[in-house]
Short mmCIF file of C-alpha atoms in Angstrom, two decimals:
data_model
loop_
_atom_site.label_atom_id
_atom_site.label_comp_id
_atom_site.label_asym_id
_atom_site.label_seq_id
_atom_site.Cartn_x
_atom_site.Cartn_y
_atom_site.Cartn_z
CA UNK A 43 117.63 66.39 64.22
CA UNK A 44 119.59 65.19 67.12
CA UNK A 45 117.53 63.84 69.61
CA UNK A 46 119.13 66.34 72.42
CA UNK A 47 118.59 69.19 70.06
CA UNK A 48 115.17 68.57 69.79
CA UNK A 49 114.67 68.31 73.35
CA UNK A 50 116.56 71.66 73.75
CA UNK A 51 114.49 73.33 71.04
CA UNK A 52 111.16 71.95 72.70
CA UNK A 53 112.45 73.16 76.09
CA UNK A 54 113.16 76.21 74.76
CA UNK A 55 109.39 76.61 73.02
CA UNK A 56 107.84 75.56 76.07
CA UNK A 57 109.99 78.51 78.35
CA UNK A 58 108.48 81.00 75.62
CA UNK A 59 105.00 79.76 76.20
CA UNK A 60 105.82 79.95 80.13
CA UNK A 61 107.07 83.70 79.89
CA UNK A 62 104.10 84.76 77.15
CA UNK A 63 102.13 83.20 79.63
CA UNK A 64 103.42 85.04 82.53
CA UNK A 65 103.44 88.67 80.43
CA UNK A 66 99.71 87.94 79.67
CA UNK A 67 98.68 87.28 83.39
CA UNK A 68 100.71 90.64 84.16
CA UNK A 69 98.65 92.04 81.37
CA UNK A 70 95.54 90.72 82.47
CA UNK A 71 96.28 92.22 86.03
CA UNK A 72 97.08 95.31 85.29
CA UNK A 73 94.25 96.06 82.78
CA UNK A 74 91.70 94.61 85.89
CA UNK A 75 93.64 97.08 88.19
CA UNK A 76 92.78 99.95 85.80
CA UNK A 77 89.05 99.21 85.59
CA UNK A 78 88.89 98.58 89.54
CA UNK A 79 90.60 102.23 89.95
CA UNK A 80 88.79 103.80 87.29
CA UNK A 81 85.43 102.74 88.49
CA UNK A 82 86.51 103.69 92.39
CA UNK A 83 87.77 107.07 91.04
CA UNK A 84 84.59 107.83 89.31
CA UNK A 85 82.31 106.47 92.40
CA UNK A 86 81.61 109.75 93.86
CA UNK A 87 82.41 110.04 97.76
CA UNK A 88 82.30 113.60 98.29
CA UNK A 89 80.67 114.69 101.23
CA UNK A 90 78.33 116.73 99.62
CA UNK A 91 76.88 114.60 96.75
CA UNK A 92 78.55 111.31 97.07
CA UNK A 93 78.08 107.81 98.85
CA UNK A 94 81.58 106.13 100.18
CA UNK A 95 78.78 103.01 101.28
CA UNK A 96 78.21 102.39 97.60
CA UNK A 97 81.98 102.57 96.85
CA UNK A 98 82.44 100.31 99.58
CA UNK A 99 80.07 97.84 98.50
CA UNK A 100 81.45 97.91 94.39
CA UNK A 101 84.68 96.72 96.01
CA UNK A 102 83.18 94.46 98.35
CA UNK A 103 82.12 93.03 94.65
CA UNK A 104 85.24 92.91 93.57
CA UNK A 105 86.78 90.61 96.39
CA UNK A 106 83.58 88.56 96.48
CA UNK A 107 84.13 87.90 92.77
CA UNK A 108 87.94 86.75 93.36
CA UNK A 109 86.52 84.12 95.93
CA UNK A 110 86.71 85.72 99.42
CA UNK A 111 84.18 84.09 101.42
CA UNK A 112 80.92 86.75 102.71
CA UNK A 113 82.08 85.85 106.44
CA UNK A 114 85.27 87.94 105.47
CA UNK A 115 83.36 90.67 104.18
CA UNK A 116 82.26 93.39 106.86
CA UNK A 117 80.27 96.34 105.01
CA UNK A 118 78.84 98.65 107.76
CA UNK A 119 77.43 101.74 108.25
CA UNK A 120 76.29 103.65 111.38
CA UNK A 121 72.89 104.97 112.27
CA UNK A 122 72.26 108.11 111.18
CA UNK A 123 74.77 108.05 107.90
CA UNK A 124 73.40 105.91 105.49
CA UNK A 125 75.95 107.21 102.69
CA UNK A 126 79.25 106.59 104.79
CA UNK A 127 79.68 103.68 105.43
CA UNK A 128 83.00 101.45 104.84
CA UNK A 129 84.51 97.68 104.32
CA UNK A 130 86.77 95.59 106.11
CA UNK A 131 87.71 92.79 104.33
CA UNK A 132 89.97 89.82 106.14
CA UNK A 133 92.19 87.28 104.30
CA UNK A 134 92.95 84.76 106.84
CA UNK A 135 96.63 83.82 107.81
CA UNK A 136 97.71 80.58 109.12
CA UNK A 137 98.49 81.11 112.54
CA UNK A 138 94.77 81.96 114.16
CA UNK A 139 96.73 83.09 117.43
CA UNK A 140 99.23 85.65 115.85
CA UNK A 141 97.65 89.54 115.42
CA UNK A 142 97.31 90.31 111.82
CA UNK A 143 98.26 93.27 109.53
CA UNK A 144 96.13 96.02 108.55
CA UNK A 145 95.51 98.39 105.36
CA UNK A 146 93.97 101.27 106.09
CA UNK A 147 92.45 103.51 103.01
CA UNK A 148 89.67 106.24 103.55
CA UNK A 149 87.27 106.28 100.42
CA UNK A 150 85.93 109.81 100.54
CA UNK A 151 87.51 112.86 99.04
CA UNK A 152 87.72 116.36 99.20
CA UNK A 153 84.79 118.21 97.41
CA UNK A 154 85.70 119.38 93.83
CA UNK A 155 83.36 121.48 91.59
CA UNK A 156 83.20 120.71 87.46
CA UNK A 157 83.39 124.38 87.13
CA UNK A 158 86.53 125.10 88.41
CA UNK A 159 88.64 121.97 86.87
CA UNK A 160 90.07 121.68 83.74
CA UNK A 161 88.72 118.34 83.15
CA UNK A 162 85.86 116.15 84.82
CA UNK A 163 86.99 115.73 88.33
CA UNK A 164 84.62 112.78 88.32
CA UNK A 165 85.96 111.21 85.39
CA UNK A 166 89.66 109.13 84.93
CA UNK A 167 91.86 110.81 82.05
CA UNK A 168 94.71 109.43 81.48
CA UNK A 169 97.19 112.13 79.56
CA UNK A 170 100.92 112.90 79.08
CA UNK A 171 101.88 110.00 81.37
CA UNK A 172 99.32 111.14 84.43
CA UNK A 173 95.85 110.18 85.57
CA UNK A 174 93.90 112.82 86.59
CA UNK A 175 90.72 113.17 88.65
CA UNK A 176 89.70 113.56 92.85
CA UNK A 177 91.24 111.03 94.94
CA UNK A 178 93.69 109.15 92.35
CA UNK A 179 96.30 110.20 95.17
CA UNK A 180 94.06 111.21 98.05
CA UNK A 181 93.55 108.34 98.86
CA UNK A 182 91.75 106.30 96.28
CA UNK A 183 94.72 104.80 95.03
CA UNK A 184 95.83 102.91 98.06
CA UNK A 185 92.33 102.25 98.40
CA UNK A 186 92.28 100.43 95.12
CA UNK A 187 95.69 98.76 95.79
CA UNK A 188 94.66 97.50 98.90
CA UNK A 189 91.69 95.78 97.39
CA UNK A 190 93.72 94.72 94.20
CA UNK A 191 96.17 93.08 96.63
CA UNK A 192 93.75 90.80 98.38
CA UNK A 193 92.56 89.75 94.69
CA UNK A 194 96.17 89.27 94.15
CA UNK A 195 96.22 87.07 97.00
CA UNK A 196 93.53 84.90 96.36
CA UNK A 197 94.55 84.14 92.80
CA UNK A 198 97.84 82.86 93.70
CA UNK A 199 96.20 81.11 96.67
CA UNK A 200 99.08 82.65 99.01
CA UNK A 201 98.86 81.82 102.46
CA UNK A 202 100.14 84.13 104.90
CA UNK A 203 101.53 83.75 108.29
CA UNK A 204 99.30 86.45 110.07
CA UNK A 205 95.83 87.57 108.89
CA UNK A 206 96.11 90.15 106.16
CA UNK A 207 93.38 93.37 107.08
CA UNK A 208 91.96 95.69 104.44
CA UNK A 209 89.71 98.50 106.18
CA UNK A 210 87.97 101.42 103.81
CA UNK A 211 86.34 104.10 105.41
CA UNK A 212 84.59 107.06 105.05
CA UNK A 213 84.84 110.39 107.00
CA UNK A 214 88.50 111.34 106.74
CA UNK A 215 88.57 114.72 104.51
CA UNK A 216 86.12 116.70 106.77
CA UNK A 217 86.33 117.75 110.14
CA UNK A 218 83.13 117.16 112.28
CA UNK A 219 81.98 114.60 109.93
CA UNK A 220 81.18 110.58 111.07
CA UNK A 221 84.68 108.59 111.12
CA UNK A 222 84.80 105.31 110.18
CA UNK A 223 88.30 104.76 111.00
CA UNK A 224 87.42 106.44 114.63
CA UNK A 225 83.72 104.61 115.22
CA UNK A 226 85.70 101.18 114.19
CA UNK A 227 87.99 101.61 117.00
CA UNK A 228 85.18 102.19 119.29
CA UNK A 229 82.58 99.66 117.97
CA UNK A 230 84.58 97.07 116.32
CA UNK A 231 88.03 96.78 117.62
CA UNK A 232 88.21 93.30 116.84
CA UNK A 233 87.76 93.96 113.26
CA UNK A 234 90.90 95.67 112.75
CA UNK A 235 93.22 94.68 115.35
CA UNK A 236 96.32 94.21 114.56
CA UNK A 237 100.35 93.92 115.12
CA UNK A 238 100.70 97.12 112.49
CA UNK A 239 98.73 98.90 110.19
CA UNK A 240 99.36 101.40 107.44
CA UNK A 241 98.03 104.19 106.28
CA UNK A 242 98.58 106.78 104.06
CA UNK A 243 101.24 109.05 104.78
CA UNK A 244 103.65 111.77 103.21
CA UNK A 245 104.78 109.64 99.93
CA UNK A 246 107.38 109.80 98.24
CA UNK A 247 109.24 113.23 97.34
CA UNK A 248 110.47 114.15 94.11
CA UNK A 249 112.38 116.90 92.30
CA UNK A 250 110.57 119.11 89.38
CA UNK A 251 111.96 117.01 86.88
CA UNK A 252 110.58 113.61 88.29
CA UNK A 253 113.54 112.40 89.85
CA UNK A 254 112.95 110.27 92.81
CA UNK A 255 114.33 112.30 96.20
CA UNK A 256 113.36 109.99 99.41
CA UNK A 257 110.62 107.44 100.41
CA UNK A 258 109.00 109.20 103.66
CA UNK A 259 107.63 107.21 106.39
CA UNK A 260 105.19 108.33 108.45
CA UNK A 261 105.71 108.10 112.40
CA UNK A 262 103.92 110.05 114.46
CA UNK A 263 102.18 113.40 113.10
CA UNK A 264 100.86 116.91 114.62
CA UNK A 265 97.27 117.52 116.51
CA UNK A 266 94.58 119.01 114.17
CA UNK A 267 92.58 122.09 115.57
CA UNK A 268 90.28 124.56 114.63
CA UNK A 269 89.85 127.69 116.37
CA UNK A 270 87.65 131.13 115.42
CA UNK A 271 88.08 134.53 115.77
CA UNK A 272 85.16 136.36 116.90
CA UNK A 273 84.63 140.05 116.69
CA UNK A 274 80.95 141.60 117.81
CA UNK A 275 79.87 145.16 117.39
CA UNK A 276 76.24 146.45 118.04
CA UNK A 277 76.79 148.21 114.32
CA UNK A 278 75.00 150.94 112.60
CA UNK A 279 74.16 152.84 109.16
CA UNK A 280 76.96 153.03 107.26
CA UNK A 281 76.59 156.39 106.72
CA UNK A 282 78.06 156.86 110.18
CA UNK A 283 81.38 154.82 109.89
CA UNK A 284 82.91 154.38 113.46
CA UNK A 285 86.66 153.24 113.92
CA UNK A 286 84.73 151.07 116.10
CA UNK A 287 83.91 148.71 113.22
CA UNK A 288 83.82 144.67 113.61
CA UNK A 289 85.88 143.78 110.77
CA UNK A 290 89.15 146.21 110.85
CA UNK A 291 89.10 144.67 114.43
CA UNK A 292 89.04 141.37 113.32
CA UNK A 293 91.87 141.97 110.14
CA UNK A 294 94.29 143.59 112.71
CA UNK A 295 93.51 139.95 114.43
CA UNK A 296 94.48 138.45 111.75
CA UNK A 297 97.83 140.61 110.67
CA UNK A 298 99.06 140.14 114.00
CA UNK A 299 98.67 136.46 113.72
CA UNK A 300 100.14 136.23 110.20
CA UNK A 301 103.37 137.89 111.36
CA UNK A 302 104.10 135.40 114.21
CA UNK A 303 106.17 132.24 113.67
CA UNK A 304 106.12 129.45 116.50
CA UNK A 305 108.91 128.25 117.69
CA UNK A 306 111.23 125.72 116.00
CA UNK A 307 111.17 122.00 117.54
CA UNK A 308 111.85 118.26 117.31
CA UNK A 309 110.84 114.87 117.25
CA UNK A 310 112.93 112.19 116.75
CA UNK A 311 111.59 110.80 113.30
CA UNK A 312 111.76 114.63 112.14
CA UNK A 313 115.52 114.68 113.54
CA UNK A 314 116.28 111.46 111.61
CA UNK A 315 114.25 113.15 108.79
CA UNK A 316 116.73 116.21 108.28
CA UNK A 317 119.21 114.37 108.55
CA UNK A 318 119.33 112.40 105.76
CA UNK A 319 117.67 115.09 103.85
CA UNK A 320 121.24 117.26 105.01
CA UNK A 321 123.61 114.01 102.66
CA UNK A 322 120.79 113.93 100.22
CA UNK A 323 121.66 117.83 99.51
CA UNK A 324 125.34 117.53 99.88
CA UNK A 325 125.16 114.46 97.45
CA UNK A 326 122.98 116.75 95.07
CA UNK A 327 125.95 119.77 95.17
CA UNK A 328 123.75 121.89 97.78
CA UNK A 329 126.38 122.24 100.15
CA UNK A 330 125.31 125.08 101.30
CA UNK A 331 121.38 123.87 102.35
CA UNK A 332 123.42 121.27 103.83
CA UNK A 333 125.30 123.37 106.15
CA UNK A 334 122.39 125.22 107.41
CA UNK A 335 120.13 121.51 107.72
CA UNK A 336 123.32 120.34 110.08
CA UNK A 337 123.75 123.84 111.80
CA UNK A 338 120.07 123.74 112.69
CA UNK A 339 120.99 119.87 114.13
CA UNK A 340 123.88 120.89 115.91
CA UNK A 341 122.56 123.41 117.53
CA UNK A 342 118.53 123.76 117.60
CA UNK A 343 118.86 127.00 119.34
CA UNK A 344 120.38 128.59 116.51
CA UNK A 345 117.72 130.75 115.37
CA UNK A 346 119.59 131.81 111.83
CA UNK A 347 119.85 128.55 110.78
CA UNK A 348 116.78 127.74 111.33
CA UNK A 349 115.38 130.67 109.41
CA UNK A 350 117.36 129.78 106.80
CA UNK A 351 116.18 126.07 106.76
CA UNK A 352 112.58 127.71 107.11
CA UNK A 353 112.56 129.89 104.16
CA UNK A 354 114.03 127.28 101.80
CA UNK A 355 110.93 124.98 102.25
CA UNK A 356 107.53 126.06 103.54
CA UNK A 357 107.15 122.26 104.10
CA UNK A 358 110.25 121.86 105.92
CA UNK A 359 109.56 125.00 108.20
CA UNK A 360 106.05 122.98 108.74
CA UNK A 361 107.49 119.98 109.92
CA UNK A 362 109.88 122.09 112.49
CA UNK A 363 106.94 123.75 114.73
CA UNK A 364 103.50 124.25 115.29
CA UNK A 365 101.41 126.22 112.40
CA UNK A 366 98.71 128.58 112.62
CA UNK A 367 96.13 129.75 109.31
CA UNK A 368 93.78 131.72 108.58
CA UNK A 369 91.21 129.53 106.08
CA UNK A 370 87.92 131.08 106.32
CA UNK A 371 86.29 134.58 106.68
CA UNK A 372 82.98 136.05 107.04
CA UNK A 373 81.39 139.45 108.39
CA UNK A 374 78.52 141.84 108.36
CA UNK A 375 75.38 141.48 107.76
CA UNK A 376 74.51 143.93 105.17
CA UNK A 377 75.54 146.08 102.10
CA UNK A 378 74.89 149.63 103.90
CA UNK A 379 75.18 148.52 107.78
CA UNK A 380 78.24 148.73 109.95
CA UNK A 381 79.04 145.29 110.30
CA UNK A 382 77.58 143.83 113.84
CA UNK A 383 79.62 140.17 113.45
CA UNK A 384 83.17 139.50 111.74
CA UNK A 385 84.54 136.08 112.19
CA UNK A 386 87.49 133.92 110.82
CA UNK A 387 88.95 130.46 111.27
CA UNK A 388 92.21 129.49 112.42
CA UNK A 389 93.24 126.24 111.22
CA UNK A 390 96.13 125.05 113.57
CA UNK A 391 98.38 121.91 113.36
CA UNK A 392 99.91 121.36 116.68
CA UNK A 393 103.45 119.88 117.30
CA UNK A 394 103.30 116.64 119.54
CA UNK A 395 103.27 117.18 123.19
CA UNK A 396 101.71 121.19 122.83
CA UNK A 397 98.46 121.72 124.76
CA UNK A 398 95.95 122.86 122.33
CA UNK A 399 95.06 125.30 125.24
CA UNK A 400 98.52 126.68 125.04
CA UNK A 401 97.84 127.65 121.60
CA UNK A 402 94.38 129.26 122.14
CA UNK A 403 96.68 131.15 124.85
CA UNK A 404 99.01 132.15 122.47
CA UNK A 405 96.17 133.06 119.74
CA UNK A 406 94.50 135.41 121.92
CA UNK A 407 98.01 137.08 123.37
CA UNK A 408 98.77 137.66 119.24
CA UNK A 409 95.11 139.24 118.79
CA UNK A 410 95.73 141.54 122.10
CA UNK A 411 92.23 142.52 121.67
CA UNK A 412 89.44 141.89 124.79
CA UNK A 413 86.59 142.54 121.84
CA UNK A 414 87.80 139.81 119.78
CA UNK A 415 87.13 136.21 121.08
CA UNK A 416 89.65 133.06 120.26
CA UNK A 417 87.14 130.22 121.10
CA UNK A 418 88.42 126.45 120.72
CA UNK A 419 86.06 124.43 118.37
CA UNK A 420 85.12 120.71 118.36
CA UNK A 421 88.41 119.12 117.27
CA UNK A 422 89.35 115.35 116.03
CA UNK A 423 91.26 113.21 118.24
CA UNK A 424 94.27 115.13 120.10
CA UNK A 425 97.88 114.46 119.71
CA UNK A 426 99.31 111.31 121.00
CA UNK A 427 102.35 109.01 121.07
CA UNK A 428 104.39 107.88 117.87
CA UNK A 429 104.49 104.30 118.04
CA UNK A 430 108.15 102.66 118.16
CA UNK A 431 110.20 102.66 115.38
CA UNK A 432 111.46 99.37 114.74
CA UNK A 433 113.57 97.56 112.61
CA UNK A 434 110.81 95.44 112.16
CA UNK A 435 108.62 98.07 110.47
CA UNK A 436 111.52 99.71 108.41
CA UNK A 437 113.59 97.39 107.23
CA UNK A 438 111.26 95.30 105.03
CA UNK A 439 110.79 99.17 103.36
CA UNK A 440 114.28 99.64 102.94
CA UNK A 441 114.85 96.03 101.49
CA UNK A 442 112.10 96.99 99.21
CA UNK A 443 113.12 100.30 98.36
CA UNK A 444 116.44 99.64 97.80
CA UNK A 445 115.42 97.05 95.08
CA UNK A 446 112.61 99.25 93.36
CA UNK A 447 114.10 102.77 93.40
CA UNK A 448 118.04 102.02 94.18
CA UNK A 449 120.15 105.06 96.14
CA UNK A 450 116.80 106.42 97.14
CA UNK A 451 116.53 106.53 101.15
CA UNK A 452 114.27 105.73 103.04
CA UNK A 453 113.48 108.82 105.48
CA UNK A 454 110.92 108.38 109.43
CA UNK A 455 109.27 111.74 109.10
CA UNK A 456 107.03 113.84 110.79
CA UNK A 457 103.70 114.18 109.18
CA UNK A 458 102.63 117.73 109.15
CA UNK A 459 98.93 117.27 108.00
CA UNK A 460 96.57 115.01 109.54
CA UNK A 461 95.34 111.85 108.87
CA UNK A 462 93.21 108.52 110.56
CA UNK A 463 95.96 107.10 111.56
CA UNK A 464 95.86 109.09 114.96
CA UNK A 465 92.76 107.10 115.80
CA UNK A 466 93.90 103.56 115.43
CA UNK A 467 97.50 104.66 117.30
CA UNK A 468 95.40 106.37 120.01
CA UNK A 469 93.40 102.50 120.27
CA UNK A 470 96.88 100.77 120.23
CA UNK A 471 97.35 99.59 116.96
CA UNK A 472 100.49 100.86 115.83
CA UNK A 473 100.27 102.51 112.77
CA UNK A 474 102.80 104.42 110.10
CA UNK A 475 102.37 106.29 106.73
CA UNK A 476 103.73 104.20 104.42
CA UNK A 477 102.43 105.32 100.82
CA UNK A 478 104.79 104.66 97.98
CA UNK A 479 103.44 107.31 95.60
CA UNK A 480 106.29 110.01 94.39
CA UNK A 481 105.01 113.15 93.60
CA UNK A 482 106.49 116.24 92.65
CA UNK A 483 106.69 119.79 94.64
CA UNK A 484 103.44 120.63 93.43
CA UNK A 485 102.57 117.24 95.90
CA UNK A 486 100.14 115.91 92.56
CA UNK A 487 97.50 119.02 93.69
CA UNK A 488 96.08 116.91 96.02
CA UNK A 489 93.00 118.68 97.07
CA UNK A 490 93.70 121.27 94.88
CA UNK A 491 92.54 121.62 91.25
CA UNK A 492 93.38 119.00 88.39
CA UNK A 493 94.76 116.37 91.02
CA UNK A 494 97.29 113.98 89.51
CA UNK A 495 99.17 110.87 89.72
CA UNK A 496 102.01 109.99 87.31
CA UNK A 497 100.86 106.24 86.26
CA UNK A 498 104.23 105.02 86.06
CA UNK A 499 104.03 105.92 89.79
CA UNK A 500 100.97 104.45 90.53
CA UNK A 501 101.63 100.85 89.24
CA UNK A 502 105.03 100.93 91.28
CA UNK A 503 103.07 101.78 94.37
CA UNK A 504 100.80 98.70 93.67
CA UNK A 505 103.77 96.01 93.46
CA UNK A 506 105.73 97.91 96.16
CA UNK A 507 102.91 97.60 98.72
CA UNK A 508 101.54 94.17 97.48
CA UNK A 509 105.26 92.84 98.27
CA UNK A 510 105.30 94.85 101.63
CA UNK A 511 102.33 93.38 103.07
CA UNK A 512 103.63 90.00 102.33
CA UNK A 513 106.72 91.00 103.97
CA UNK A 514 104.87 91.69 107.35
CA UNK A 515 101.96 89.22 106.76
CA UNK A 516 105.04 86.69 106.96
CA UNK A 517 107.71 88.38 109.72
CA UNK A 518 107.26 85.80 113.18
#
């Protein structure tokens, strides 16, 4: 054989061994991924049963098994909660001087009986395409990204500009529970400081059918409060029955609040938001749900349009104003006794900038009843400031975006639900939802029954937001 031939032909065997090679360390990764995510998953961190410290410390095992040195490893736990505690893991940059970039991922999830599910809540199935269990959206899977990235990191011995962060914590699913997110902010700021952080946010919207929609970005999001509805009644037999009764007081209450709607307003990011979701609808032949989105834009005072933009969406009329529901009801005290207590709780997500005592105010003016109390309970952190949107936070998305999931935009939304990222952007760490998990109307179930994640969908998320961090780890 000609001696170039042969050099070509052993060139060309060699670039085959490269790109098996290459396949089998994607292999490898991915197939480490899955058992990291599987054995987070089926780590119970309920509130109830479970332990988010020994979570914490399995993936504290994991990084200290790729090579990231113990002084970079922060498991703690406060006194008084031996069960949830979190991580902080640190992968130092190369400039000590420039602030770093933070991961945020809470570990615990919402409580889930075996009963009720079709399947194991506590177990990983994989079927049709989709991974089921608690927390493979909410939030386990960034949680297992984040650490995945850092073990990404450390194999390819990348070293970034800034500092990269990874914090897990416990405490986010349950009101009046301990906050790691929140007692890290007051205890150890210097843990987590950083030039941005991200968090889990709204995701990525999709149609029934799977298609991709828009990539949502998180920035800013409504107040979380709590109120109850009180009624009291000295009672009697119920033999006796008295229109006087505890609970008919306390379900007019309740009527009275279901029929009111609060008024419609705006943010910025939630004006940007509708927006784009108005060409995204004209693009998809909705012409008219594009009229009424740029009706409502023109003229925000237009009360038909905004009805009609309401009752097309319940999320949409969600991210327009602030939203008041009832979630949980008790009364009486016995089988044959007029009841002497009836009580329910109003669950209220405030629109930035609303006093929460300007929607007690408005609670009790619905009610219109001096025998039935609206008292304000213990709530999380109250609303505060978006943080700047930047070019420097969105465009590295876009760029990103634009490559994995091309003619999808990338929307700045308001978040309607509520999340830890409120403490760290009360503390001055800016902070945005940036979650790259699509999921369909039914938003996966999250904290719902048979919670899903389409695993096509999950493995995009964990390239997209290895890349991204990069991308900020590096920006000067």
């Amino acid at each position: 054989m000609h001696k170039t031939l042969v050099l070509i032909a052993f060139a060309g065997i060699l670039a085959g061994a490269a790109s098996s090679d290459a396949r089998a360390q994607v292999a490898s990764g991915e197939a480490r991924f899955r058992a990291l995510y599987k054995e987070l998953i089926e780590t119970n961190t309920t509130l109830s049963a479970g332990s988010c410290t020994l979570a914490a410390e399995r993936m504290a095992a994991h990084l200290r098994a790729a090579g990231l040195a113990d002084d970079d490893l922060y498991l703690f736990t406060a006194p008084g909660h031996p069960q949830e505690g979190g991580l902080v893991a640190l992968y130092p940059g190369r400039d000590a001087t420039a602030r770093g970039v933070l991961l945020l991922a809470h570990l615990d999830v919402v409580e889930a009986r075996r009963e009720d599910w079709t399947r194991d809540p506590f177990t990983l199935i994989e079927q049709d395409g989709k991974f089921y269990a608690r927390g493979t959206v909410d939030d386990k899977a960034e949680a297992a990204i984040g650490v995945d990235m850092l073990v990404r990191f450390r194999e390819e011995h990348y070293r970034p500009l800034r500092t990269v962060k990874l914090a897990l914590t416990c405490g986010e699913e349950t009101a009046g529970a301990f906050n790691g997110a929140e007692w890290l902010t007051e205890n150890r700021r210097d843990l987590i400081d950083a030039a941005l952080a991200l968090n889990e946010g709204p995701g990525g919207e999709m149609d029934a059918a799977g298609h991709r929609i828009a990539l949502d970005v998180e920035v800013g999001q409504k107040a979380f409060q709590n109120f109850r509805l009180k009624a009291t009644n000295p009672g009697g037999h119920s033999s006796v029955p008295l229109k006087d009764n505890a609970i008919y007081r306390l379900a007019g209450a309740l009527k009275r609040i279901e029929a009111y709607t609060f008024p419609a307003q705006f943010t910025d990011s939630s004006r940007a938001y509708f927006a784009g979701m108005a060409k995204i609808k004209k693009a998809q032949g909705e012409a008219a749900v594009a009229e009424d989105l740029n009706a409502m834009l023109r003229s925000p005072d237009d009360a038909q349009a905004v009805a009609r933009v309401s009752g097309r969406d319940p999320y949409w009329s969600a991210i327009l104003r602030t939203t008041c529901v009832a979630t949980m009801l008790d009364g009486g005290h016995a089988t044959n006794a007029l009841p002497q207590r009836a009580r329910a709780n109003i669950n209220c997500r405030i629109f930035p900038g609303t006093p929460t005592e300007a929607v007690r105010a408005k609670l009790a003016e619905l009610v219109a009843d001096p025998e039935v109390q609206v008292i304000s309970l213990e709530g999380r952190i109250p609303s505060v400031a978006a943080p700047p949107l930047t070019a420097e936070i969105m465009a590295p998305v876009e760029k990103l975006a634009a490559e994995f999931w091309p003619d999808v935009p990338v929307l700045p939304i308001l978040l309607v639900g509520g999340s830890d990222t409120r403490y760290l952007n009360a503390a001055g760490i800016p902070t945005y939802g940036i979650q790259p998990t699509f999921s369909r109307p039914d938003n996966g179930n999250v904290h719902g029954l048979n919670e899903y994640i389409d695993v096509q969908v999950l493995f995009e998320a964990r390239d997209f937001l290895y890349r991204l961090m990069k991308m900020y780890a590096d920006q000067k």
